[in-house]
Coordinates of C-alpha atoms (C1' of nucleotides) in Angstrom, one line a residue:
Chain A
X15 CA -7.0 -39.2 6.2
X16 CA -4.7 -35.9 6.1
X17 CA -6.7 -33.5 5.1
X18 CA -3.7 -30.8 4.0
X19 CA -2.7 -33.1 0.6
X20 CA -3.5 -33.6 -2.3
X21 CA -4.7 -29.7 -3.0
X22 CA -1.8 -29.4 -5.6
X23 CA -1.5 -29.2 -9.1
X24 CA -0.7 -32.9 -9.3
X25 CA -4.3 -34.8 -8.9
X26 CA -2.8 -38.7 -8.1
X27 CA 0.9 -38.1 -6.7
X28 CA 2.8 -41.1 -7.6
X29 CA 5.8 -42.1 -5.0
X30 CA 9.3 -41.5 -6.2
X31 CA 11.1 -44.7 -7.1
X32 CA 13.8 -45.7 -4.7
X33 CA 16.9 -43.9 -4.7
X34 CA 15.0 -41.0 -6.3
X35 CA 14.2 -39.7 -3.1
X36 CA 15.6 -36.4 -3.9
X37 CA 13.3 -35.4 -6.5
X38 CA 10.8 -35.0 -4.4
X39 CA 13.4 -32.0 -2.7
X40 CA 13.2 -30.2 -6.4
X41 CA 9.3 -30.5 -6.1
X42 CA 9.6 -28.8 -3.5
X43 CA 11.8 -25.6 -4.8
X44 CA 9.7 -25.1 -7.4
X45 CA 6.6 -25.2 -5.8
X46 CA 7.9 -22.3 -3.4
X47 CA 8.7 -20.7 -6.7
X48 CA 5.0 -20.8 -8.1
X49 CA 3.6 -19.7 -4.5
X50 CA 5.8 -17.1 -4.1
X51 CA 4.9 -15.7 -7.6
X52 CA 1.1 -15.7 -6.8
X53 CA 2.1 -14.0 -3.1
X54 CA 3.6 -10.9 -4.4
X55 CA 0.3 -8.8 -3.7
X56 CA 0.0 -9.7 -0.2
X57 CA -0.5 -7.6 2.8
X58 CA 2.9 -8.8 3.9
X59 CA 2.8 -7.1 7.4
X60 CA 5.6 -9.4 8.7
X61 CA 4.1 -8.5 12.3
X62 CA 1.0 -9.8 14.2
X63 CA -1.2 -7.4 15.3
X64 CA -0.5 -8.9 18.8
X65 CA 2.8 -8.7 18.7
X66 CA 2.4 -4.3 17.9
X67 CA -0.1 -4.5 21.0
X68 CA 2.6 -5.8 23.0
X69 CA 5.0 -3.6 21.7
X70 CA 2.4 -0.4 22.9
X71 CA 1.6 -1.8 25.9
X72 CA -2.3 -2.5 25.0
X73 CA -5.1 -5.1 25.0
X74 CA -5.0 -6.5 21.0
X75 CA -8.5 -5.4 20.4
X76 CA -7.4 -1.8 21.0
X77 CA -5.8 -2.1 17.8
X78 CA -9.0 -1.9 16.1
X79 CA -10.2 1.5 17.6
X80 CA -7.7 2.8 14.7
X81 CA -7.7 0.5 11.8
X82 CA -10.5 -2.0 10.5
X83 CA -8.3 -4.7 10.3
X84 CA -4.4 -6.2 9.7
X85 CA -4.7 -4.8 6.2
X86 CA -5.3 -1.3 7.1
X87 CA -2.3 -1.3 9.3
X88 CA -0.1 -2.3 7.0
X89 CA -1.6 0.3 4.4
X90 CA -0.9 2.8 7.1
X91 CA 2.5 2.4 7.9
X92 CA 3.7 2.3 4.0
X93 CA 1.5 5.6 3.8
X94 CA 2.6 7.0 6.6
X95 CA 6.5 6.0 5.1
X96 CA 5.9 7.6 2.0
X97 CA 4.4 11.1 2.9
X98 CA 7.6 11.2 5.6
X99 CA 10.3 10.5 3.3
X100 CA 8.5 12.7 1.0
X101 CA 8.6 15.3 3.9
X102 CA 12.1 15.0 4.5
X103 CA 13.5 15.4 1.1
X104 CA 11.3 18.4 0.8
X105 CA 12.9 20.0 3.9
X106 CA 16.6 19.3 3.0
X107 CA 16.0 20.7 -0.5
X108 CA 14.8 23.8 1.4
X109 CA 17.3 23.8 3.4
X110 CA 20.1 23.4 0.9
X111 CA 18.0 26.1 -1.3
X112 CA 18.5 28.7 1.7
X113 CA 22.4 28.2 2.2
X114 CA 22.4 29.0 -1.6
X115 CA 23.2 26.0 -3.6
X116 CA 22.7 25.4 -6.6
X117 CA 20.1 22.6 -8.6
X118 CA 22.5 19.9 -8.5
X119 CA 24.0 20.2 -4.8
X120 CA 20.0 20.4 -4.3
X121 CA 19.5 17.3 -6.0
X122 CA 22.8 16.0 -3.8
X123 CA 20.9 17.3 -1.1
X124 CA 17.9 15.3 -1.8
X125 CA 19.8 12.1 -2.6
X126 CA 20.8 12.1 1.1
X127 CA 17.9 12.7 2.8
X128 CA 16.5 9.6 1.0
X129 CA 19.4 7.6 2.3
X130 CA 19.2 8.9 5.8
X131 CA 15.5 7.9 5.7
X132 CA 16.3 4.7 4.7
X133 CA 18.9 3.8 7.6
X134 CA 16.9 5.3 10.2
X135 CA 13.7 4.1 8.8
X136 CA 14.7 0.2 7.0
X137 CA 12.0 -1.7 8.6
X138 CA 9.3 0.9 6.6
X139 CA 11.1 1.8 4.0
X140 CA 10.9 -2.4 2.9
X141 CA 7.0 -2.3 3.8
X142 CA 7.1 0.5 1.7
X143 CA 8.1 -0.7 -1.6
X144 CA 7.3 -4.2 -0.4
X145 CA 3.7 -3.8 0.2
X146 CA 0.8 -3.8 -3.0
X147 CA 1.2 0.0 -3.9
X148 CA -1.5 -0.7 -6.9
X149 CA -4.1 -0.8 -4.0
X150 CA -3.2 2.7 -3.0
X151 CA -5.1 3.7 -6.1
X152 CA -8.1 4.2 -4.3
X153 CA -10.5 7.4 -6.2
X154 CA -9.5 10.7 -6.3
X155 CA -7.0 10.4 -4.2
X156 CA -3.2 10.4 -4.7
X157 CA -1.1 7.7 -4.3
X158 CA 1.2 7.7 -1.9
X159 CA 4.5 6.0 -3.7
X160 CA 3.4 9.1 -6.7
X161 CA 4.6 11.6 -4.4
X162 CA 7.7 10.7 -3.7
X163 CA 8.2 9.5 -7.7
X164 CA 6.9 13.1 -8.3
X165 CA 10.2 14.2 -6.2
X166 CA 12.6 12.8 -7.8
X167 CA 11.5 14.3 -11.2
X168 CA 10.8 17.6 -9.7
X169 CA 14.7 17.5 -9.0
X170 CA 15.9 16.5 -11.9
X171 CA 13.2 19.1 -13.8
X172 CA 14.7 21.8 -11.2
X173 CA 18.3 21.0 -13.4
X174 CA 16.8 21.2 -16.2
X175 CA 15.7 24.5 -15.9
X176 CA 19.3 25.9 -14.9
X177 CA 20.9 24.2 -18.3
X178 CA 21.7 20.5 -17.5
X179 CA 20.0 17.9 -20.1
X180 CA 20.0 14.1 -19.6
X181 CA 20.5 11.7 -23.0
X182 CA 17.6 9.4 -21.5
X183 CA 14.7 12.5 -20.7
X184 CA 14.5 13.6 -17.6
X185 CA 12.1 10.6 -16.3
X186 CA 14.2 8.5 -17.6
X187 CA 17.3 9.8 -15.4
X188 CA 14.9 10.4 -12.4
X189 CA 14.5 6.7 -12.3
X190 CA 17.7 5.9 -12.8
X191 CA 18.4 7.6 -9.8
X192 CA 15.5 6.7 -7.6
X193 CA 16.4 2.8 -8.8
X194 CA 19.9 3.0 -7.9
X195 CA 19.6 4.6 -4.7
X196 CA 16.5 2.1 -3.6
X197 CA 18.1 -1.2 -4.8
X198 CA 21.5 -0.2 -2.8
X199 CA 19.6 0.1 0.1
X200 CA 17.7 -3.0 -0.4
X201 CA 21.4 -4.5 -0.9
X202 CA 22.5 -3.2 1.9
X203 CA 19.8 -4.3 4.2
X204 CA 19.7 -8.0 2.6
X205 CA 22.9 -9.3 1.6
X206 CA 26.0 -8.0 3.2
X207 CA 24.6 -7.7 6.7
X208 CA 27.2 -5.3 8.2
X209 CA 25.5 -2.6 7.9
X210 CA 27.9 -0.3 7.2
X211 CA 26.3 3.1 7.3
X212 CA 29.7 4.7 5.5
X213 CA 29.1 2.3 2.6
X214 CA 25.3 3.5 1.7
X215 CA 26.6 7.1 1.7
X216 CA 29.4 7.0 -0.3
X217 CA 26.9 5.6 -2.8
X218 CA 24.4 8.6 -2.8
X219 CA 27.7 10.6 -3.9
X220 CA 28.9 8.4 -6.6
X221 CA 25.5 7.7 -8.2
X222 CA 24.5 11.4 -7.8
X223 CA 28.0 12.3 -9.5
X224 CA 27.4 9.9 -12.2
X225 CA 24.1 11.2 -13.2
X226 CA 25.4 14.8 -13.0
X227 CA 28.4 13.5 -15.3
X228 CA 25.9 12.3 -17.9
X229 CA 24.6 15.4 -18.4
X230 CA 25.5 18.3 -20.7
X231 CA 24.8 22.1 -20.7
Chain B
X21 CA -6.6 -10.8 33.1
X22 CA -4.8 -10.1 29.8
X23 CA -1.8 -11.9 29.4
X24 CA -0.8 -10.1 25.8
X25 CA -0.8 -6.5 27.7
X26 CA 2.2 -4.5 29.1
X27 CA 5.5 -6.2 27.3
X28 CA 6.1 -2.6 25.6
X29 CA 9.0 -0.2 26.6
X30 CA 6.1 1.5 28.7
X31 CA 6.0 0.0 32.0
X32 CA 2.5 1.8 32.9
X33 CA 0.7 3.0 29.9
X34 CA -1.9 5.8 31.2
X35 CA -4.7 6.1 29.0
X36 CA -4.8 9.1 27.1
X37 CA -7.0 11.8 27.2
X38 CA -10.7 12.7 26.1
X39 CA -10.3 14.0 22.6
X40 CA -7.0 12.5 22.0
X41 CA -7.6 9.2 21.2
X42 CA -5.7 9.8 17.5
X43 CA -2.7 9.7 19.9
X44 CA -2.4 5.8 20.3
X45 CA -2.6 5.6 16.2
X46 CA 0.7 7.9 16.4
X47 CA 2.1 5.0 19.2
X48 CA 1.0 2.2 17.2
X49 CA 2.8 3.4 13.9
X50 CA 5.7 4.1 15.8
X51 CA 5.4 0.8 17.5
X52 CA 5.3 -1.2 14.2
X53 CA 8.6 0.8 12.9
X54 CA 10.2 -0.5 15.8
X55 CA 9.3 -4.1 15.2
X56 CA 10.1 -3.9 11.7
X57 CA 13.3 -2.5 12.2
X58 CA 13.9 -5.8 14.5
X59 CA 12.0 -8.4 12.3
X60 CA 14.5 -7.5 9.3
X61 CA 16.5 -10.9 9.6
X62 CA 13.8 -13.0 9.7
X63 CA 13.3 -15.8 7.6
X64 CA 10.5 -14.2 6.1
X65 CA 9.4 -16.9 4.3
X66 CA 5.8 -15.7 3.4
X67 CA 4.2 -19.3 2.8
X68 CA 3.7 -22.2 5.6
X69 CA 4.9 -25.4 4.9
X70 CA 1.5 -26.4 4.8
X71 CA 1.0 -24.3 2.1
X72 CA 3.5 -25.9 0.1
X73 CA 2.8 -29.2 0.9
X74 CA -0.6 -29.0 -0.6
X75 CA 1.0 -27.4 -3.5
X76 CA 3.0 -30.2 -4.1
X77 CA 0.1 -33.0 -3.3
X78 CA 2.4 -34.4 -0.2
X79 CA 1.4 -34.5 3.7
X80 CA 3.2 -32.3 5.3
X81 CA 5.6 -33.9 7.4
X82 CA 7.0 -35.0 4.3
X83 CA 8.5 -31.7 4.0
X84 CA 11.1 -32.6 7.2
X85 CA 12.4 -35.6 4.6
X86 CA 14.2 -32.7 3.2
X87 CA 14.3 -29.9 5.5
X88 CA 15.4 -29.2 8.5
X89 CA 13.0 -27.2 9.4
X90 CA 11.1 -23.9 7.9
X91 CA 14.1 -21.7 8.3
X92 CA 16.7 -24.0 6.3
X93 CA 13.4 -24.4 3.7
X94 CA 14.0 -20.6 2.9
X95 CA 17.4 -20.7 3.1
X96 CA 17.3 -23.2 0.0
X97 CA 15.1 -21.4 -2.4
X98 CA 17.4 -18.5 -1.7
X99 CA 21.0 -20.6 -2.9
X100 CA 18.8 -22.1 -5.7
X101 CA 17.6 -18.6 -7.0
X102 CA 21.2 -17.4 -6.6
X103 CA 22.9 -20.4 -8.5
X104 CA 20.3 -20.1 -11.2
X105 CA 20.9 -16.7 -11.9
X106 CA 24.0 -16.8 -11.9
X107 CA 23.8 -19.8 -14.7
X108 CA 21.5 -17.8 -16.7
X109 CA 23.6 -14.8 -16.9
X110 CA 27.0 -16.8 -17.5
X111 CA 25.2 -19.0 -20.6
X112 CA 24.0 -15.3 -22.4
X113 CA 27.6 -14.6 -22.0
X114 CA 28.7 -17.7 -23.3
X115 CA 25.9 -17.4 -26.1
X116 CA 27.0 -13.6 -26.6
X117 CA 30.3 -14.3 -27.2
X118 CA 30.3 -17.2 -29.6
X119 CA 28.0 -15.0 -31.5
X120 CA 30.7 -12.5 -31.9
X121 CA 29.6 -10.1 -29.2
X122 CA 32.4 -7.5 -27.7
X123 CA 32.4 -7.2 -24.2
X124 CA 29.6 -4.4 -23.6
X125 CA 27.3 -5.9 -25.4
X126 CA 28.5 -9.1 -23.6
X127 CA 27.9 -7.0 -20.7
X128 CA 24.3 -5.7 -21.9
X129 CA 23.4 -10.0 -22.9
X130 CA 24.2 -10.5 -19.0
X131 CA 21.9 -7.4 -18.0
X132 CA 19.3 -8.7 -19.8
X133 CA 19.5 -12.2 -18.6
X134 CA 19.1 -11.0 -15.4
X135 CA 16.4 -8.9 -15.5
X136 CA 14.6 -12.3 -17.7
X137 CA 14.9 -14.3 -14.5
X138 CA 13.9 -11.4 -12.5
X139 CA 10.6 -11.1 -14.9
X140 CA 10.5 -15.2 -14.6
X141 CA 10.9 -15.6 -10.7
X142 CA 9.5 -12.7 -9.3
X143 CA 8.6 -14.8 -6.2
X144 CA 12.2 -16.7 -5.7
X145 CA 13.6 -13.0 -6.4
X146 CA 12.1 -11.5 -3.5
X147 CA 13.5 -14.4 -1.5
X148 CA 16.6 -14.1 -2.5
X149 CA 17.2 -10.2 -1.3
X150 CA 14.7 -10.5 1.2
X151 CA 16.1 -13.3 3.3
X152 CA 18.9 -12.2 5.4
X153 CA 22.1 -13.6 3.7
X154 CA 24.6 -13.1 6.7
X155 CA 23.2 -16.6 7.4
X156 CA 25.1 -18.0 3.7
X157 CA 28.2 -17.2 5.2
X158 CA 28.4 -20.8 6.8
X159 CA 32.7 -21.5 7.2
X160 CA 34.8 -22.9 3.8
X161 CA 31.6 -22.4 1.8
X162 CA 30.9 -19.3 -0.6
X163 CA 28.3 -17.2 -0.1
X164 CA 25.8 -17.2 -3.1
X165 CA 25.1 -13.9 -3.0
X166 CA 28.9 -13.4 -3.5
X167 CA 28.7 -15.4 -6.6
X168 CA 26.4 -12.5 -8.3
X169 CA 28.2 -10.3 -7.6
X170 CA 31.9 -11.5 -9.1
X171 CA 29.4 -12.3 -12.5
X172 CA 28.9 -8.5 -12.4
X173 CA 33.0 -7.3 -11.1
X174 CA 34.1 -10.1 -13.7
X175 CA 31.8 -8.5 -16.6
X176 CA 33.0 -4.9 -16.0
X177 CA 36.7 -6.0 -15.5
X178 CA 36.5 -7.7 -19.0
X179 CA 35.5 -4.5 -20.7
X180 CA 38.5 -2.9 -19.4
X181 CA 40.7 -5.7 -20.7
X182 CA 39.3 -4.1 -23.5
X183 CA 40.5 -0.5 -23.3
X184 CA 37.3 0.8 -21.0
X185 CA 37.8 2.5 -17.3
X186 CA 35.0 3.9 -15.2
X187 CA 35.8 6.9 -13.4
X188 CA 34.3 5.4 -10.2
X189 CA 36.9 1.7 -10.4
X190 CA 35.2 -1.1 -11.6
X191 CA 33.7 -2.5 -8.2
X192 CA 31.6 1.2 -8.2
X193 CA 30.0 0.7 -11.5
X194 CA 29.5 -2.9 -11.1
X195 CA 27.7 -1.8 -7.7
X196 CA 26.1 1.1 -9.4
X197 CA 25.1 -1.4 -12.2
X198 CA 23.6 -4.2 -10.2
X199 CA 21.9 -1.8 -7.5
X200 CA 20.2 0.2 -10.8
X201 CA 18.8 -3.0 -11.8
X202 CA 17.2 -4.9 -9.0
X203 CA 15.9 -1.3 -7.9
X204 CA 14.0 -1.3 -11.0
X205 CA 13.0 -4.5 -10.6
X206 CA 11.8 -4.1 -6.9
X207 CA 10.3 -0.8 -7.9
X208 CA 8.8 -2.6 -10.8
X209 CA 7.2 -5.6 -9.0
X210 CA 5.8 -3.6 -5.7
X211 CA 5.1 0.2 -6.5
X212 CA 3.4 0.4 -9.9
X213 CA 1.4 -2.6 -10.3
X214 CA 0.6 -3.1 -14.0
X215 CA 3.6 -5.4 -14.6
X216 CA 4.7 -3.9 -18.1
X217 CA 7.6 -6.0 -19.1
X218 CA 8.6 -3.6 -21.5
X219 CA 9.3 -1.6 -19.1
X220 CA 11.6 -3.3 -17.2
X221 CA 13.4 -4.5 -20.3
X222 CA 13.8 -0.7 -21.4
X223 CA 15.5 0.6 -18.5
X224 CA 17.9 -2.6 -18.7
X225 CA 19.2 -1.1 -22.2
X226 CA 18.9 2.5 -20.8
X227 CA 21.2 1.9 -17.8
X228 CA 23.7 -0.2 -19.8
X229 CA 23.8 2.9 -22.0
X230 CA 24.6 5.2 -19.4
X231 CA 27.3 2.9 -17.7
X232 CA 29.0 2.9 -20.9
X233 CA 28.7 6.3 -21.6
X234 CA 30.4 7.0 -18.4
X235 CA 33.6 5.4 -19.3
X236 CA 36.4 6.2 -21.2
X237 CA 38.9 4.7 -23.6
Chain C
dT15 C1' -21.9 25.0 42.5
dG16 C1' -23.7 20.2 42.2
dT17 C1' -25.2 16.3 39.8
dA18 C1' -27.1 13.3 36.2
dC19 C1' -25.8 11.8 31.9
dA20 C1' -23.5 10.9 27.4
dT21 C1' -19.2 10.1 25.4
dC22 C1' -15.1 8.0 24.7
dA23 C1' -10.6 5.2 25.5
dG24 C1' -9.8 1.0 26.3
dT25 C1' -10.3 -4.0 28.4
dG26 C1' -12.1 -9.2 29.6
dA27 C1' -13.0 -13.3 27.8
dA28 C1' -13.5 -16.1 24.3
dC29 C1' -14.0 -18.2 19.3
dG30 C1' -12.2 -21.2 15.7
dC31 C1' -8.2 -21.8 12.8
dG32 C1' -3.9 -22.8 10.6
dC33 C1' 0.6 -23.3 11.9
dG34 C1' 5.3 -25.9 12.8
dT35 C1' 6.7 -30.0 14.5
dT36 C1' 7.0 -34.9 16.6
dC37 C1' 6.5 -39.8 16.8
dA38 C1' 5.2 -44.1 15.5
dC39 C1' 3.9 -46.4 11.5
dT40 C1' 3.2 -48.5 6.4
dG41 C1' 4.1 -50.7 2.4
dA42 C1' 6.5 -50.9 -1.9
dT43 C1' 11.1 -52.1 -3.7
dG44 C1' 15.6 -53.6 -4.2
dT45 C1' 19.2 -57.0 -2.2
dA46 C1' 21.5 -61.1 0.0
dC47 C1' 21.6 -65.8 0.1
Chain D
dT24 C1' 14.7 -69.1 -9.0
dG25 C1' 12.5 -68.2 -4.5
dT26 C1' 12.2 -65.9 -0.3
dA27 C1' 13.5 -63.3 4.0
dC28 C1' 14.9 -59.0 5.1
dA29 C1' 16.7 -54.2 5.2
dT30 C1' 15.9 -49.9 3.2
dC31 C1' 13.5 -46.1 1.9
dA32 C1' 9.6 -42.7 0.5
dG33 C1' 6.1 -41.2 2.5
dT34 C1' 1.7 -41.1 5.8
dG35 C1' -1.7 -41.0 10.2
dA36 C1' -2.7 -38.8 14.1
dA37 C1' -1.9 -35.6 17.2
dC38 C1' 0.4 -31.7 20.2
dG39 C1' 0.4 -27.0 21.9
dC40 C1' 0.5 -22.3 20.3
dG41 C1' -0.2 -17.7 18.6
dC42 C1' -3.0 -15.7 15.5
dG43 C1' -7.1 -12.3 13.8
dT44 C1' -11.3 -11.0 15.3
dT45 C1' -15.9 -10.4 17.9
dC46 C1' -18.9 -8.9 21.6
dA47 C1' -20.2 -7.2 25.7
dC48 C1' -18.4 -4.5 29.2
dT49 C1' -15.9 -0.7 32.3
dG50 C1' -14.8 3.4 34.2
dA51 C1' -12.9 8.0 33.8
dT52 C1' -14.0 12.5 31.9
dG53 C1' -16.2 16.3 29.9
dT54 C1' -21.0 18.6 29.4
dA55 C1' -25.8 20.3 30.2
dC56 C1' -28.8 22.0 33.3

DNA sequence: TGTACATCAGTGAACGCGCGTTCACTGATGTAC
DNA sequence: TGTACATCAGTGAACGCGCGTTCACTGATGTAC
């Protein structure tokens, strides 16, 4: 007996008829489809914990002086992704705030530190959004993803206070913004696999300079 | 003797210090970055054929009646996903436009139809952008991916058979259009778990709003 | 200044498991004569 | 109309492997006296 069937939905599989062979093909598809749907919450650290010893140069059990298991790793890195991108858009805001620029430039400013984070960092940045953020939501503490959607409106609330107004609100043009620039990365990374660097940037400016062009004084 | 130790980049790892322990957490993070940034053309298909197999109520070697192998597996629930979206958003155009429809709101039918399968195939979605398409582009056949995208560049291009024009061409809003929405949809299905449908449908009319606001006649 | 001891970073060896894949086989069904 | 045969959908049994994790251990280093 093969113990791996008859688990599925189906409770007495019947064979296809003859020349009906492909059917069992769709089947197939679709079942992917349903597992897939149920797999969305998973740890989905696409690394084994032996493979990241290797990588350091330690015994795999050494792994576990620093986190309790696989899921705490994973937990870690998409933290640890979030609080630096957070970190970085901080600083170039800062630093576009000392040469004197102005809210939107700032925002500009912002926009591109994102995207530099994202090329230099793509393997987090997909753990990042591709890992269960509702399980950051531990007690009294902030989640992680919160920051960085905290940003975004930050910038946009920084225009606001200099004149600009958006049609949609101003959370409403924040995520326009933060959705646009992530699913052109996530483009970018997936489908057209060149990897052109020049292509992701010229984005940041076109999107930001839409935004900015739906606004009024 | 442990054979998993000492692949890394560090030919002879010294142990660090008393009191500094933290420091291999630091290498360990840094080590899994690296390994992520490799692992990004994976197959990444997150279930085992076994899985699915027992989904389906079949042994699974019956799975190689069809496939390949695991890889070619993923490969086809990607091109399926693609061809079905595609079909969804071309009949809402087809609907759209019997009903009368001009072409932005026989744009907004096609944004919506899209983000319905989105909502309806979470799982095949993720697929779909996660699995590395420079693989599709197998000689004399189109890539699926490509597909989408000429629904989106045809949409736009009939709306300025109508009189519109976009300030950025009509391959920059298309792109600005598309990336808007799957970000949403990737922000929607990973960050903030609740999985408010509303939600996503909202920003689909929001965006399309703002796209059109941005051109001209 | 010397030494016994506690601490701490990290390893050795092993476990049971599910995985992807292979090969030989079965048995129902349609087809040729 | 009956029967031998080829085809085809799918299974039985097994393989070697890397995985996550556990437990007992080591040996260098800082500290108390």
């Amino acid at each position: 007996m093969n113990e791996d069937r008859g688990k599925g939905t189906d409770t007495a599989r019947r064979r296809n008829p003859r020349g009906q062979g492909d059917r069992l093909r769709a089947e197939i598809l679709a079942a992917v489809a349903r597992l897939l749907d149920q797999k969305i919450a998973d740890s989905a650290l696409p690394v084994s914990l032996r493979e990241v010893a290797r990588e350091v140069g330690i015994a795999p059990q050494s792994m576990y002086l620093h986190f309790a298991d696989k899921d705490q790793l994973a937990h870690a890195v998409a933290e640890d992704g979030y609080q630096r991108v957070v970190a970085a858009m901080r600083e170039a805001d800062s630093r576009a705030a000392a040469g004197g620029a102005d809210t939107s430039d700032r925002l500009r400013a912002q926009a591109n530190a994102f995207c530099a984070f994202a090329i230099a960092e793509r393997g987090v940045m997909r753990m990042m959004f591709g890992h269960d953020a509702s399980r950051f939501g531990e007690p009294g503490q902030v989640h992680p993803a919160r920051l960085l959607w905290q940003q975004w409106v930050d910038a946009i609330h920084a225009c606001e206070k200099e004149g600009l107004s958006w049609p949609d609100g101003s959370e409403g043009v924040a995520m326009i913004l933060w959705s646009a620039l992530f699913g052109r990365f996530a483009l970018w990374t997936s489908t057209f696999g060149h990897h052109d660097e020049e292509e992701l940037t010229s984005f940041v400016d076109r999107i930001v300079g839409a935004v900015l062009r739906d606004a009024h004084r």
